[in-house]
Short mmCIF file of N, CA and C in Angstrom, two decimals:
data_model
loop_
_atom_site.label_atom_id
_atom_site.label_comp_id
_atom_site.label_asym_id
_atom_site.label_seq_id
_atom_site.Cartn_x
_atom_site.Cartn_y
_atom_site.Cartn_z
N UNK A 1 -128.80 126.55 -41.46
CA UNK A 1 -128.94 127.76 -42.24
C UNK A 1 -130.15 128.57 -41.81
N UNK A 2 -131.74 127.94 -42.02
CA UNK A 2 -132.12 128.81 -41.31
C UNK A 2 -133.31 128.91 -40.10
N UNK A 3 -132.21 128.08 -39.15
CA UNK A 3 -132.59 128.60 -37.68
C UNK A 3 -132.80 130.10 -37.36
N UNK A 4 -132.09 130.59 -37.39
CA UNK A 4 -132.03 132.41 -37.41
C UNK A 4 -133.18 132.85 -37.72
N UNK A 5 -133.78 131.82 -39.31
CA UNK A 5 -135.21 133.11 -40.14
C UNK A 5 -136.13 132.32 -39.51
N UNK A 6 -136.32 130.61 -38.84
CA UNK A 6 -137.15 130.62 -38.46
C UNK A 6 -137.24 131.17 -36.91
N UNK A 7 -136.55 131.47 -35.96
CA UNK A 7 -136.93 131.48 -34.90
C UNK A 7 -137.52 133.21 -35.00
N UNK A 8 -137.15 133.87 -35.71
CA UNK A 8 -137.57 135.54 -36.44
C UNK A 8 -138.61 135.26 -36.52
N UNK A 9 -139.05 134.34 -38.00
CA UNK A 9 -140.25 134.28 -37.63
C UNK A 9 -141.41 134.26 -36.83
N UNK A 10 -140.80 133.56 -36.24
CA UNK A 10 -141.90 132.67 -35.35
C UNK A 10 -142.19 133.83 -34.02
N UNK A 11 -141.54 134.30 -33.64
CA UNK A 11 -141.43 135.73 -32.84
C UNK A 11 -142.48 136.62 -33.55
N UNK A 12 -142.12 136.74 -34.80
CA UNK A 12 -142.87 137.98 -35.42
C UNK A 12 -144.24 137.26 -35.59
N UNK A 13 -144.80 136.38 -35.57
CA UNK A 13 -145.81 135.55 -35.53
C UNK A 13 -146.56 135.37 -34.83
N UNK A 14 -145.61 135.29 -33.22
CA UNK A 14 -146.14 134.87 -31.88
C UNK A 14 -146.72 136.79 -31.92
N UNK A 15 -145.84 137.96 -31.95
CA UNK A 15 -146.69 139.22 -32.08
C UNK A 15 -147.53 139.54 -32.50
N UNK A 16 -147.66 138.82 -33.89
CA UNK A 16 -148.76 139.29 -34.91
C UNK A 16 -150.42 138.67 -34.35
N UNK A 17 -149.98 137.33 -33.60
CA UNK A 17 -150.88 136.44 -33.31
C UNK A 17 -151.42 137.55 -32.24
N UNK A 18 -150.62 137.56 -31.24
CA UNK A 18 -151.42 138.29 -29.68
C UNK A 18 -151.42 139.42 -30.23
N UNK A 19 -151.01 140.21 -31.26
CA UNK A 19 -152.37 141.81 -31.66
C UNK A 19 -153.48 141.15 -32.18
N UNK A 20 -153.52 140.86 -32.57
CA UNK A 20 -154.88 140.52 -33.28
C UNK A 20 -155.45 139.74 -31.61
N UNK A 21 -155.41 139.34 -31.21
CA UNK A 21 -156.31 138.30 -30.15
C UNK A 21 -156.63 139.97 -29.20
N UNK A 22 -155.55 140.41 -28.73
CA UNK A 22 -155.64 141.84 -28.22
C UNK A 22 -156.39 142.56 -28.58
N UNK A 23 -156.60 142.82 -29.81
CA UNK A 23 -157.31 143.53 -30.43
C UNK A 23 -159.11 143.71 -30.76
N UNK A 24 -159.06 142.27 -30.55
CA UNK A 24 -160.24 141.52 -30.31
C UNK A 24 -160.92 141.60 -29.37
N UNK A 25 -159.95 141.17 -28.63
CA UNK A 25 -160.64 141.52 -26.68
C UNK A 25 -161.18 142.71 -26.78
N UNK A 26 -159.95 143.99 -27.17
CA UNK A 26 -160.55 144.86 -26.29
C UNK A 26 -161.64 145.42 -27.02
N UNK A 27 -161.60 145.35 -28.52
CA UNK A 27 -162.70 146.18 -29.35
C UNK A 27 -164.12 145.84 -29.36
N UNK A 28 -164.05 144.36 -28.89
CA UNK A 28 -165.42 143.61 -28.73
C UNK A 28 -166.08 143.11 -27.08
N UNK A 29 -167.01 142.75 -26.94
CA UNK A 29 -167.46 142.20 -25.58
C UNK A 29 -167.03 140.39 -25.56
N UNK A 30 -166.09 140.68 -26.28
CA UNK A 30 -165.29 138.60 -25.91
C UNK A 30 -164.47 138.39 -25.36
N UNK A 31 -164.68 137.15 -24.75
CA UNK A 31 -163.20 137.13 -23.75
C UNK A 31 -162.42 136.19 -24.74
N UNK A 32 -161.01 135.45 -24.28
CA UNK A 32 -160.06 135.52 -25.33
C UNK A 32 -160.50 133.77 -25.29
N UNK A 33 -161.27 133.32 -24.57
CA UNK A 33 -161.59 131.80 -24.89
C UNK A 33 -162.71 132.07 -25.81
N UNK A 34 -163.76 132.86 -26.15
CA UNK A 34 -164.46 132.88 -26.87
C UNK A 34 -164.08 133.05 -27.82
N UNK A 35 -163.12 133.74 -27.81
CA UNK A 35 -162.64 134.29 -29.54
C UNK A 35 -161.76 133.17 -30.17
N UNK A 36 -160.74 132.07 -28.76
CA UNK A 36 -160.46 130.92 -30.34
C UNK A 36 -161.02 129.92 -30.01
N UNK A 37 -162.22 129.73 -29.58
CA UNK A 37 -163.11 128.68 -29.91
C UNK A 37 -164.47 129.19 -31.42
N UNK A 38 -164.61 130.08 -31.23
CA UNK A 38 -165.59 130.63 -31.64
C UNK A 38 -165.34 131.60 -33.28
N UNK A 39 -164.35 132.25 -33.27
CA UNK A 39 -164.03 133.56 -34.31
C UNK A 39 -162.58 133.27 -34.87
N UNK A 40 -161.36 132.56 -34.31
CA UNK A 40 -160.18 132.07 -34.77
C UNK A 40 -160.13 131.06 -35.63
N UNK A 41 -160.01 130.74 -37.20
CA UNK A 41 -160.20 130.07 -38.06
C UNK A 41 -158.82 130.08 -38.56
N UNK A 42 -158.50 129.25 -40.03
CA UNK A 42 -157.76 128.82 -40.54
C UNK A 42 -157.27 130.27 -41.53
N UNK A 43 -158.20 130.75 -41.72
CA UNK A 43 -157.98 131.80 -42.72
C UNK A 43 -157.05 133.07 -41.80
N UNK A 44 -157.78 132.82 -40.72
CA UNK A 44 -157.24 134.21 -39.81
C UNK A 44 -155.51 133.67 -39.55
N UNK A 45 -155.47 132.08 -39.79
CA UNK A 45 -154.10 131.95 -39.37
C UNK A 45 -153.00 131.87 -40.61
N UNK A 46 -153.96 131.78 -41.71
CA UNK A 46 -152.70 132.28 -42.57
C UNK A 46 -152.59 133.83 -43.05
N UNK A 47 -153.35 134.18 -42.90
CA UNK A 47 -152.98 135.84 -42.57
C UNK A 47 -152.56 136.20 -42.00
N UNK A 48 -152.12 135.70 -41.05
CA UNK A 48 -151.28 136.33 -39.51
C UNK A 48 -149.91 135.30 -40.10
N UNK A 49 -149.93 134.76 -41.22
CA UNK A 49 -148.39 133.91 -41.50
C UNK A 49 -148.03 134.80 -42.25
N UNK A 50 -148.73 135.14 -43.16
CA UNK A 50 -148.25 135.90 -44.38
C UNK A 50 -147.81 137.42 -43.36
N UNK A 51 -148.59 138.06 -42.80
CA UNK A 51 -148.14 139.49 -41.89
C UNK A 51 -146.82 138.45 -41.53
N UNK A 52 -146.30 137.89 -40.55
CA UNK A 52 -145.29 137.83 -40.28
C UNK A 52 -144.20 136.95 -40.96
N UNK A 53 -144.54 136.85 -42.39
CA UNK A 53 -143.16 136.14 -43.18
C UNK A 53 -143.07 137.71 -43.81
N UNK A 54 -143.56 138.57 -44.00
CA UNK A 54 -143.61 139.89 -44.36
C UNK A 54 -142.75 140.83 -43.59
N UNK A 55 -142.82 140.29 -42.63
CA UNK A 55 -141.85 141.37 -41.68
C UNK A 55 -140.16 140.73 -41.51
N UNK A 56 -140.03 139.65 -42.00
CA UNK A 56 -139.33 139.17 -41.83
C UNK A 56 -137.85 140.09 -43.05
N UNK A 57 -136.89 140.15 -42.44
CA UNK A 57 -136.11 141.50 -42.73
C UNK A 57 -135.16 140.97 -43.87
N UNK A 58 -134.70 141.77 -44.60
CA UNK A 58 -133.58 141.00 -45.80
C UNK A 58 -132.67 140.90 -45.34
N UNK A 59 -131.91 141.55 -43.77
CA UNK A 59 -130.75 141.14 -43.09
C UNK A 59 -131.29 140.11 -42.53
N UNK A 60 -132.33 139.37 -42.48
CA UNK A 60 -132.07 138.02 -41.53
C UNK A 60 -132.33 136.63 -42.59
N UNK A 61 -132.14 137.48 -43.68
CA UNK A 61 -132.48 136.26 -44.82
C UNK A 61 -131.11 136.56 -45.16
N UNK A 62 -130.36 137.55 -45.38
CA UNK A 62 -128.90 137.47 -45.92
C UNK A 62 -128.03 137.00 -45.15
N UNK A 63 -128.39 137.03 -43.89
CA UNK A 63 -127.66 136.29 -42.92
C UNK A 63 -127.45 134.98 -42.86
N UNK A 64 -129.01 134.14 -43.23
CA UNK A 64 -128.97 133.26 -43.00
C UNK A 64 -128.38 132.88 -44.57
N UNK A 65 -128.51 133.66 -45.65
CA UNK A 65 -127.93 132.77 -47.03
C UNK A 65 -126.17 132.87 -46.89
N UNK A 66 -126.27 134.10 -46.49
CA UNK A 66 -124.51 133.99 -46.29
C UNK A 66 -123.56 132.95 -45.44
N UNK A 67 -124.34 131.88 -44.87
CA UNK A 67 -123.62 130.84 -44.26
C UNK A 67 -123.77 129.99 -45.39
N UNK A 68 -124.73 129.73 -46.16
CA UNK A 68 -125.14 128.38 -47.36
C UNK A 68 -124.29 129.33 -48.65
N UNK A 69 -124.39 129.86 -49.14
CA UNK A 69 -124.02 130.34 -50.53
C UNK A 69 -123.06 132.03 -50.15
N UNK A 70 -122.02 132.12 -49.45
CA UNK A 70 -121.61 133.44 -49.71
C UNK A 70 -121.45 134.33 -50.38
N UNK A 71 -121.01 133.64 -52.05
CA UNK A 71 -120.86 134.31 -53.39
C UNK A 71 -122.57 135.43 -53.60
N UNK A 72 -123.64 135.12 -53.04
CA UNK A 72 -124.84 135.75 -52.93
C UNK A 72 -124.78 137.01 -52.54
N UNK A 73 -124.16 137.06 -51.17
CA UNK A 73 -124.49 138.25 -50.18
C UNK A 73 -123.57 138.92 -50.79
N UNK A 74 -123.57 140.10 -50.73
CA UNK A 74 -122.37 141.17 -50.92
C UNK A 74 -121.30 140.98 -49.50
N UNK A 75 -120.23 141.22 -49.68
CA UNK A 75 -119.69 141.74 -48.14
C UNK A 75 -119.61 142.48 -47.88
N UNK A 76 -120.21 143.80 -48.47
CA UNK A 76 -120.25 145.34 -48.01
C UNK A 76 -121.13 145.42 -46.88
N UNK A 77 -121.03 146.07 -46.36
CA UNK A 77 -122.27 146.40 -45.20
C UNK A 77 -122.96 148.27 -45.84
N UNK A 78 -124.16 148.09 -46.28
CA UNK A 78 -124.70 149.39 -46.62
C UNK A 78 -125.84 150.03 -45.68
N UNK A 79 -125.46 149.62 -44.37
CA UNK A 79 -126.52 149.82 -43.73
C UNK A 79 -126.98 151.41 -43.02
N UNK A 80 -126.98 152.01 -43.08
CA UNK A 80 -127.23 154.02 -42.78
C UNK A 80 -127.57 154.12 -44.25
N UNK A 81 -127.18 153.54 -45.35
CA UNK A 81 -127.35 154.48 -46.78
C UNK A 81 -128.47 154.19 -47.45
N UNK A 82 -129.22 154.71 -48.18
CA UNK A 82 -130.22 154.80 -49.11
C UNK A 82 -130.33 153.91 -49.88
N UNK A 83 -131.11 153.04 -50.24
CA UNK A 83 -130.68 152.16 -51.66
C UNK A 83 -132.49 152.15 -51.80
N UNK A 84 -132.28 151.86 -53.65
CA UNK A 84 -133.29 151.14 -54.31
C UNK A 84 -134.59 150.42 -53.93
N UNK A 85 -133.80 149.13 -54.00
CA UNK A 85 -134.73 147.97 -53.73
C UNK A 85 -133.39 147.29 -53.58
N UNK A 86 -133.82 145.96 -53.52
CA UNK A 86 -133.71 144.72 -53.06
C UNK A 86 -132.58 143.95 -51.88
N UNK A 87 -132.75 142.73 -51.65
CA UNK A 87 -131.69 142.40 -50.73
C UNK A 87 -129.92 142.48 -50.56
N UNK A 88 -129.63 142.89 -51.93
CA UNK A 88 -128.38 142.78 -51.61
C UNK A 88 -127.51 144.21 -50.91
N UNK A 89 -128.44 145.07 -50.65
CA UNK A 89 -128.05 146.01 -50.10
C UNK A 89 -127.90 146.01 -48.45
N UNK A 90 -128.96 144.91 -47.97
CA UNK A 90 -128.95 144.74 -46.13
C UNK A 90 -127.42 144.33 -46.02
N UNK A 91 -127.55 144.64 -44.55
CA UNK A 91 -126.15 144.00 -43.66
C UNK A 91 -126.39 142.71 -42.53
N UNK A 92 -125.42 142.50 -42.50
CA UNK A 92 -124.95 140.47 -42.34
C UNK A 92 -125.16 140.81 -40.62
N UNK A 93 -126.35 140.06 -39.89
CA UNK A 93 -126.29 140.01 -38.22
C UNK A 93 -125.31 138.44 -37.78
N UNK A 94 -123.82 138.50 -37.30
CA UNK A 94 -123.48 137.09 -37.04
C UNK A 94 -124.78 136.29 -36.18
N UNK A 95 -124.60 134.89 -36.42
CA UNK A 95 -125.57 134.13 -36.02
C UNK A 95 -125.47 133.90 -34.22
N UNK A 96 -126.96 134.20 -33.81
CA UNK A 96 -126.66 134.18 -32.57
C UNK A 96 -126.79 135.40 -31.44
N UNK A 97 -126.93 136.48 -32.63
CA UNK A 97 -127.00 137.93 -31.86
C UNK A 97 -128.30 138.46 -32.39
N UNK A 98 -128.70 138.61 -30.75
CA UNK A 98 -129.89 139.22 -30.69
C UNK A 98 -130.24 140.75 -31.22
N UNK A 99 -131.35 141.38 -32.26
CA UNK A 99 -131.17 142.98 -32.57
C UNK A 99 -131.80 143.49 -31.93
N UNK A 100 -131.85 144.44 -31.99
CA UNK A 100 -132.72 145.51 -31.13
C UNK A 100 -133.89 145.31 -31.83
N UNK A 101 -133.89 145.14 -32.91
CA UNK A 101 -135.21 144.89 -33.56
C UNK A 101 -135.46 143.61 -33.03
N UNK A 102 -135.05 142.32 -32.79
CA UNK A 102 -135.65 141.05 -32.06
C UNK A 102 -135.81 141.93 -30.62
N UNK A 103 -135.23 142.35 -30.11
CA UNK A 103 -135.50 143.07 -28.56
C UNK A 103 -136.94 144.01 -28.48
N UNK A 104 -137.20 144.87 -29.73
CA UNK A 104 -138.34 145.49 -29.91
C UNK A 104 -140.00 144.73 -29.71
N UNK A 105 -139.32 143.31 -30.59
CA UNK A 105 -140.67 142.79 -30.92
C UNK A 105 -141.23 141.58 -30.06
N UNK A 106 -140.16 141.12 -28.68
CA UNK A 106 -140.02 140.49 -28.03
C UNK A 106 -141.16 141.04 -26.79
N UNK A 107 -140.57 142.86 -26.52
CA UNK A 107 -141.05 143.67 -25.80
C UNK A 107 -142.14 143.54 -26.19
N UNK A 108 -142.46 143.68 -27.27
CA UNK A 108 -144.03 143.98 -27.76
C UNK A 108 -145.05 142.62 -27.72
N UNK A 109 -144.36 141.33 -27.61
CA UNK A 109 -144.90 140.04 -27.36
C UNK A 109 -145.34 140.36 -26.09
N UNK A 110 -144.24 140.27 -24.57
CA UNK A 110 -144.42 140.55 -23.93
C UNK A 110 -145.38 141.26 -22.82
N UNK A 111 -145.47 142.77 -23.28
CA UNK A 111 -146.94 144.14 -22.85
C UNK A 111 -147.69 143.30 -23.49
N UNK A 112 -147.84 142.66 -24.99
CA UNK A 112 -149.36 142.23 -24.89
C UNK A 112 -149.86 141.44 -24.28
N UNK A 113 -149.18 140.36 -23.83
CA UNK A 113 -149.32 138.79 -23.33
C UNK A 113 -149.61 139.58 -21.96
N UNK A 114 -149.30 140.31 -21.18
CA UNK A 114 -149.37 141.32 -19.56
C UNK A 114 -150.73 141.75 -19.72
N UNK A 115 -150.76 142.75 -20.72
CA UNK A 115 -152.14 143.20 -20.78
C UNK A 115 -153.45 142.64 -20.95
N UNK A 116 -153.38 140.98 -21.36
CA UNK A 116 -154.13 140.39 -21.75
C UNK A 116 -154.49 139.70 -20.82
N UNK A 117 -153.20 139.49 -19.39
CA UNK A 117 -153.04 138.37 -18.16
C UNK A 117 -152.90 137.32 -18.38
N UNK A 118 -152.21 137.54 -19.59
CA UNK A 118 -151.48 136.07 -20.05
C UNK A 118 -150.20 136.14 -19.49
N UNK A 119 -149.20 134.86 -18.28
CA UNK A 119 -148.51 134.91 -17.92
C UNK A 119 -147.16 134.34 -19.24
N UNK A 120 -146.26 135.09 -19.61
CA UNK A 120 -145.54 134.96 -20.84
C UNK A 120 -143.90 135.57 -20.52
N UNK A 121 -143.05 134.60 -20.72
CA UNK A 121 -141.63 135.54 -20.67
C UNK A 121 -140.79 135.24 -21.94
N UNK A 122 -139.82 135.50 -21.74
CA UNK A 122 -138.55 135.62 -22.55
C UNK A 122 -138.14 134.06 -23.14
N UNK A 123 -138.43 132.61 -22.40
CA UNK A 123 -138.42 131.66 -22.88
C UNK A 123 -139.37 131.09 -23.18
N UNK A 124 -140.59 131.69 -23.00
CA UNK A 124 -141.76 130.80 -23.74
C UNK A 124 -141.44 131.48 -25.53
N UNK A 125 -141.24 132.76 -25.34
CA UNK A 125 -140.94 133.40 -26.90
C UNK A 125 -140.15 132.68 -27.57
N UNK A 126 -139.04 132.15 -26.96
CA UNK A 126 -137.88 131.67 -27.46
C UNK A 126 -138.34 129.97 -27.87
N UNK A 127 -139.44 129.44 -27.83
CA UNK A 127 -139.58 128.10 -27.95
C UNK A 127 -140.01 127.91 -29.21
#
């Protein structure tokens, strides 16, 4: 059930992690071994959990509930239209397909891990 929200996660995590280390580098005079020996703590890492269980989308949580409990999800798909609030308005990604939004934030793992000269691809993300 949910393979899908964790491997999301963990993507949006692995991003959240290298901005902040990125961010670090470049705004300060540290290099990136100084900063997690030295300035990377426990606190900084559940803040960077909470940012990325935050981003984590109500289509990839309805996705993943709609295999365990279907009666939950709607089967409408409302996705172009306006709504309210809450989850039952997202639309269902079948399991297994990559979004443009995982493609977005993959990219964005990616340029940072380059810019940083951290050597990083498409299956280290995926681990």
């Amino acid at each position: 059930m949910d393979q899908q929200v964790i491997a999301n996660f963990k993507k949006l995590y692995t991003k959240a992690l290298f901005r902040k280390c990125f961010d670090v580098t470049c705004d300060t005079q540290l290099t990136l071994r100084e900063f997690w020996k030295d300035h990377f703590n426990i606190l900084n890492c559940v803040n960077i959990i909470d940012q990325a269980w935050g981003n984590v989308t109500y289509r990839t949580l309805n996705s993943a509930w709609r295999k365990l409990w279907p009666e939950c999800v709607p089967e409408r798909n409302f996705e172009g239209f306006q709504y309210e609030a809450g989850p039952s308005t997202a639309a269902v990604i079948p399991a297994g397909t990559c979004t443009t939004e995982e493609n977005a934030v993959m990219e964005d793992i990616l340029s940072m891990g380059r810019s940083m000269g951290i050597e990083v691809n498409r299956e280290d993300i995926d681990e």
